[in-house]
PDB file of C-alpha atoms in Angstrom:
ATOM      1  CA  THR A   1      38.516  15.144 110.266  1.00 53.00           C
ATOM      2  CA  ILE A   2      40.194  17.380 107.767  1.00 58.00           C
ATOM      3  CA  GLY A   3      43.338  19.074 108.927  1.00 56.00           C
ATOM      4  CA  SER A   4      43.745  17.077 112.121  1.00 56.00           C
ATOM      5  CA  SER A   5      46.995  15.410 112.810  1.00 56.00           C
ATOM      6  CA  ASN A   6      48.219  12.951 115.351  1.00 58.00           C
ATOM      7  CA  SER A   7      51.217  15.071 116.268  1.00 57.00           C
ATOM      8  CA  TYR A   8      51.229  16.713 119.654  1.00 57.00           C
ATOM      9  CA  VAL A   9      52.735  20.067 120.481  1.00 57.00           C
ATOM     10  CA  LEU A  10      54.539  20.368 123.800  1.00 57.00           C
ATOM     11  CA  ASP A  11      53.569  23.420 125.762  1.00 59.00           C
ATOM     12  CA  SER A  12      56.724  25.033 127.085  1.00 62.00           C
ATOM     13  CA  ASN A  13      54.757  26.609 129.941  1.00 67.00           C
ATOM     14  CA  LEU A  14      54.004  23.247 131.539  1.00 59.00           C
ATOM     15  CA  PRO A  15      56.448  21.860 134.104  1.00 61.00           C
ATOM     16  CA  ALA A  16      58.501  18.886 133.026  1.00 62.00           C
ATOM     17  CA  LEU A  17      57.397  15.562 134.433  1.00 61.00           C
ATOM     18  CA  THR A  18      60.083  14.080 136.608  1.00 65.00           C
ATOM     19  CA  LYS A  19      60.158  11.051 138.817  1.00 66.00           C
ATOM     20  CA  THR A  20      59.589  11.823 142.431  1.00 66.00           C
ATOM     21  CA  PRO A  21      61.933  10.004 144.788  1.00 66.00           C
ATOM     22  CA  LYS A  22      60.477   7.151 146.778  1.00 70.00           C
ATOM     23  CA  ARG A  23      59.654   7.992 150.330  1.00 69.00           C
ATOM     24  CA  THR A  24      61.470   6.081 152.994  1.00 67.00           C
ATOM     25  CA  ARG A  25      59.905   4.848 156.191  1.00 66.00           C
ATOM     26  CA  ARG A  26      61.383   7.051 158.831  1.00 62.00           C
ATOM     27  CA  SER A  27      59.983   8.038 162.132  1.00 58.00           C
ATOM     28  CA  PRO A  28      59.483  11.743 162.667  1.00 59.00           C
ATOM     29  CA  SER A  29      62.611  13.422 163.958  1.00 58.00           C
ATOM     30  CA  GLY A  30      60.905  14.416 167.196  1.00 56.00           C
ATOM     31  CA  ALA A  31      59.612  10.922 167.940  1.00 55.00           C
ATOM     32  CA  ALA A  32      61.178   9.000 170.770  1.00 56.00           C
ATOM     33  CA  LYS A  33      63.019   5.843 169.853  1.00 56.00           C
ATOM     34  CA  ARG A  34      61.803   2.514 171.124  1.00 56.00           C
ATOM     35  CA  THR A  35      63.507   1.670 174.383  1.00 56.00           C
ATOM     36  CA  PRO A  36      63.766  -1.791 175.894  1.00 54.00           C
ATOM     37  CA  LEU A  37      61.026  -2.082 178.483  1.00 67.00           C
ATOM     38  CA  TRP A  38      61.214  -5.716 179.400  1.00 80.00           C
ATOM     39  CA  ASP A  39      62.446  -6.390 182.886  1.00 84.00           C
ATOM     40  CA  ASP A  40      61.652  -9.372 185.091  1.00 85.00           C
ATOM     41  CA  ASN A  41      58.547  -7.730 186.557  1.00 88.00           C
ATOM     42  CA  GLY A  42      57.250  -6.760 183.109  1.00 88.00           C
ATOM     43  CA  VAL A  43      57.713 -10.267 181.723  1.00 87.00           C
ATOM     44  CA  ALA A  44      56.078 -11.814 184.795  1.00 89.00           C
ATOM     45  CA  ALA A  45      53.118  -9.441 184.490  1.00 92.00           C
ATOM     46  CA  LEU A  46      52.820 -10.185 180.762  1.00 90.00           C
ATOM     47  CA  PHE A  47      52.677 -13.942 181.276  1.00 89.00           C
ATOM     48  CA  ARG A  48      50.345 -13.633 184.268  1.00 93.00           C
ATOM     49  CA  LEU A  49      47.918 -11.455 182.317  1.00 93.00           C
ATOM     50  CA  ARG A  50      48.258 -13.509 179.128  1.00 92.00           C
ATOM     51  CA  TYR A  51      47.819 -16.987 180.636  1.00 90.00           C
ATOM     52  CA  LYS A  52      46.266 -16.664 184.094  1.00 93.00           C
ATOM     53  CA  SER A  53      43.694 -13.908 183.785  1.00 93.00           C
ATOM     54  CA  GLN A  54      40.281 -13.499 182.233  1.00 92.00           C
ATOM     55  CA  LEU A  55      41.987 -12.367 179.017  1.00 91.00           C
ATOM     56  CA  SER A  56      43.530 -15.774 178.318  1.00 91.00           C
ATOM     57  CA  ALA A  57      40.342 -17.253 176.825  1.00 92.00           C
ATOM     58  CA  ARG A  58      40.191 -14.472 174.212  1.00 93.00           C
ATOM     59  CA  PHE A  59      43.490 -15.582 172.662  1.00 92.00           C
ATOM     60  CA  TYR A  60      42.036 -18.977 171.716  1.00 91.00           C
ATOM     61  CA  SER A  61      39.261 -17.459 169.602  1.00 92.00           C
ATOM     62  CA  LYS A  62      38.948 -18.567 165.979  1.00 93.00           C
ATOM     63  CA  ASN A  63      38.130 -14.981 165.039  1.00 94.00           C
ATOM     64  CA  ASN A  64      41.231 -12.879 164.297  1.00 94.00           C
ATOM     65  CA  ALA A  65      39.432  -9.657 165.203  1.00 94.00           C
ATOM     66  CA  ASP A  66      38.844 -11.059 168.700  1.00 94.00           C
ATOM     67  CA  LYS A  67      42.526 -11.971 168.992  1.00 93.00           C
ATOM     68  CA  LYS A  68      43.527  -8.472 167.921  1.00 95.00           C
ATOM     69  CA  THR A  69      41.205  -7.008 170.544  1.00 96.00           C
ATOM     70  CA  ALA A  70      42.736  -9.332 173.123  1.00 95.00           C
ATOM     71  CA  TYR A  71      46.234  -8.023 172.339  1.00 94.00           C
ATOM     72  CA  VAL A  72      45.009  -4.419 172.618  1.00 96.00           C
ATOM     73  CA  MET A  73      43.478  -5.205 176.003  1.00 96.00           C
ATOM     74  CA  LEU A  74      46.611  -7.061 177.102  1.00 95.00           C
ATOM     75  CA  ALA A  75      48.857  -4.125 176.190  1.00 94.00           C
ATOM     76  CA  ALA A  76      46.573  -1.738 178.082  1.00 96.00           C
ATOM     77  CA  GLU A  77      46.384  -3.954 181.175  1.00 96.00           C
ATOM     78  CA  LEU A  78      50.134  -4.522 181.131  1.00 94.00           C
ATOM     79  CA  SER A  79      50.791  -0.782 180.850  1.00 94.00           C
ATOM     80  CA  VAL A  80      48.580  -0.130 183.877  1.00 94.00           C
ATOM     81  CA  ALA A  81      50.073  -2.987 185.904  1.00 93.00           C
ATOM     82  CA  THR A  82      53.704  -2.015 185.303  1.00 92.00           C
ATOM     83  CA  GLU A  83      53.217   1.767 184.988  1.00 91.00           C
ATOM     84  CA  LYS A  84      55.130   1.695 181.681  1.00 91.00           C
ATOM     85  CA  GLU A  85      53.850   2.238 178.162  1.00 91.00           C
ATOM     86  CA  TYR A  86      53.616  -0.972 176.103  1.00 90.00           C
ATOM     87  CA  SER A  87      52.391  -1.099 172.517  1.00 91.00           C
ATOM     88  CA  VAL A  88      50.461  -3.967 170.982  1.00 93.00           C
ATOM     89  CA  ALA A  89      53.456  -4.734 168.737  1.00 92.00           C
ATOM     90  CA  GLN A  90      55.780  -5.059 171.730  1.00 90.00           C
ATOM     91  CA  VAL A  91      53.386  -7.421 173.481  1.00 90.00           C
ATOM     92  CA  GLN A  92      52.945  -9.531 170.345  1.00 90.00           C
ATOM     93  CA  ASP A  93      56.711  -9.659 169.752  1.00 88.00           C
ATOM     94  CA  LYS A  94      57.317 -10.857 173.301  1.00 83.00           C
ATOM     95  CA  ASP A  95      54.558 -13.463 172.994  1.00 80.00           C
ATOM     96  CA  SER A  96      55.943 -14.758 169.683  1.00 77.00           C
ATOM     97  CA  LEU A  97      59.412 -14.969 171.250  1.00 76.00           C
ATOM     98  CA  ARG A  98      57.970 -17.094 174.051  1.00 77.00           C
ATOM     99  CA  ARG A  99      56.326 -19.433 171.527  1.00 74.00           C
ATOM    100  CA  LEU A 100      59.593 -19.749 169.625  1.00 68.00           C
ATOM    101  CA  LEU A 101      61.525 -20.596 172.777  1.00 71.00           C
ATOM    102  CA  ASN A 102      58.930 -23.186 173.790  1.00 74.00           C
ATOM    103  CA  SER A 103      59.111 -24.833 170.373  1.00 71.00           C
ATOM    104  CA  LEU A 104      62.900 -25.132 170.626  1.00 68.00           C
ATOM    105  CA  ARG A 105      62.849 -26.890 173.987  1.00 68.00           C
ATOM    106  CA  ILE A 106      63.364 -30.623 173.845  1.00 52.00           C
TER     107      ILE A 106
END
């Protein structure tokens, strides 16, 4: 087209583009920190529910969604049995620790 140019005019009314800082993963300031909940009774209840209850068969499923559901159910049952709040992550961490210790035994 006649009279068009490829030069661009900066509008001084627009805000300057700046990099926004990356957000860090922090828990909200009002959130309670994770406290150690594992005592002898909690560990015993975890292993009893995990290996000697009706839930144990669910952990051998080939379907990962079924295994995830089993961990949710295990955390709920453990919380009821011990009257303490356990998350799925805490239960999985404890179970993976047990597997690690068993693999190290000679």
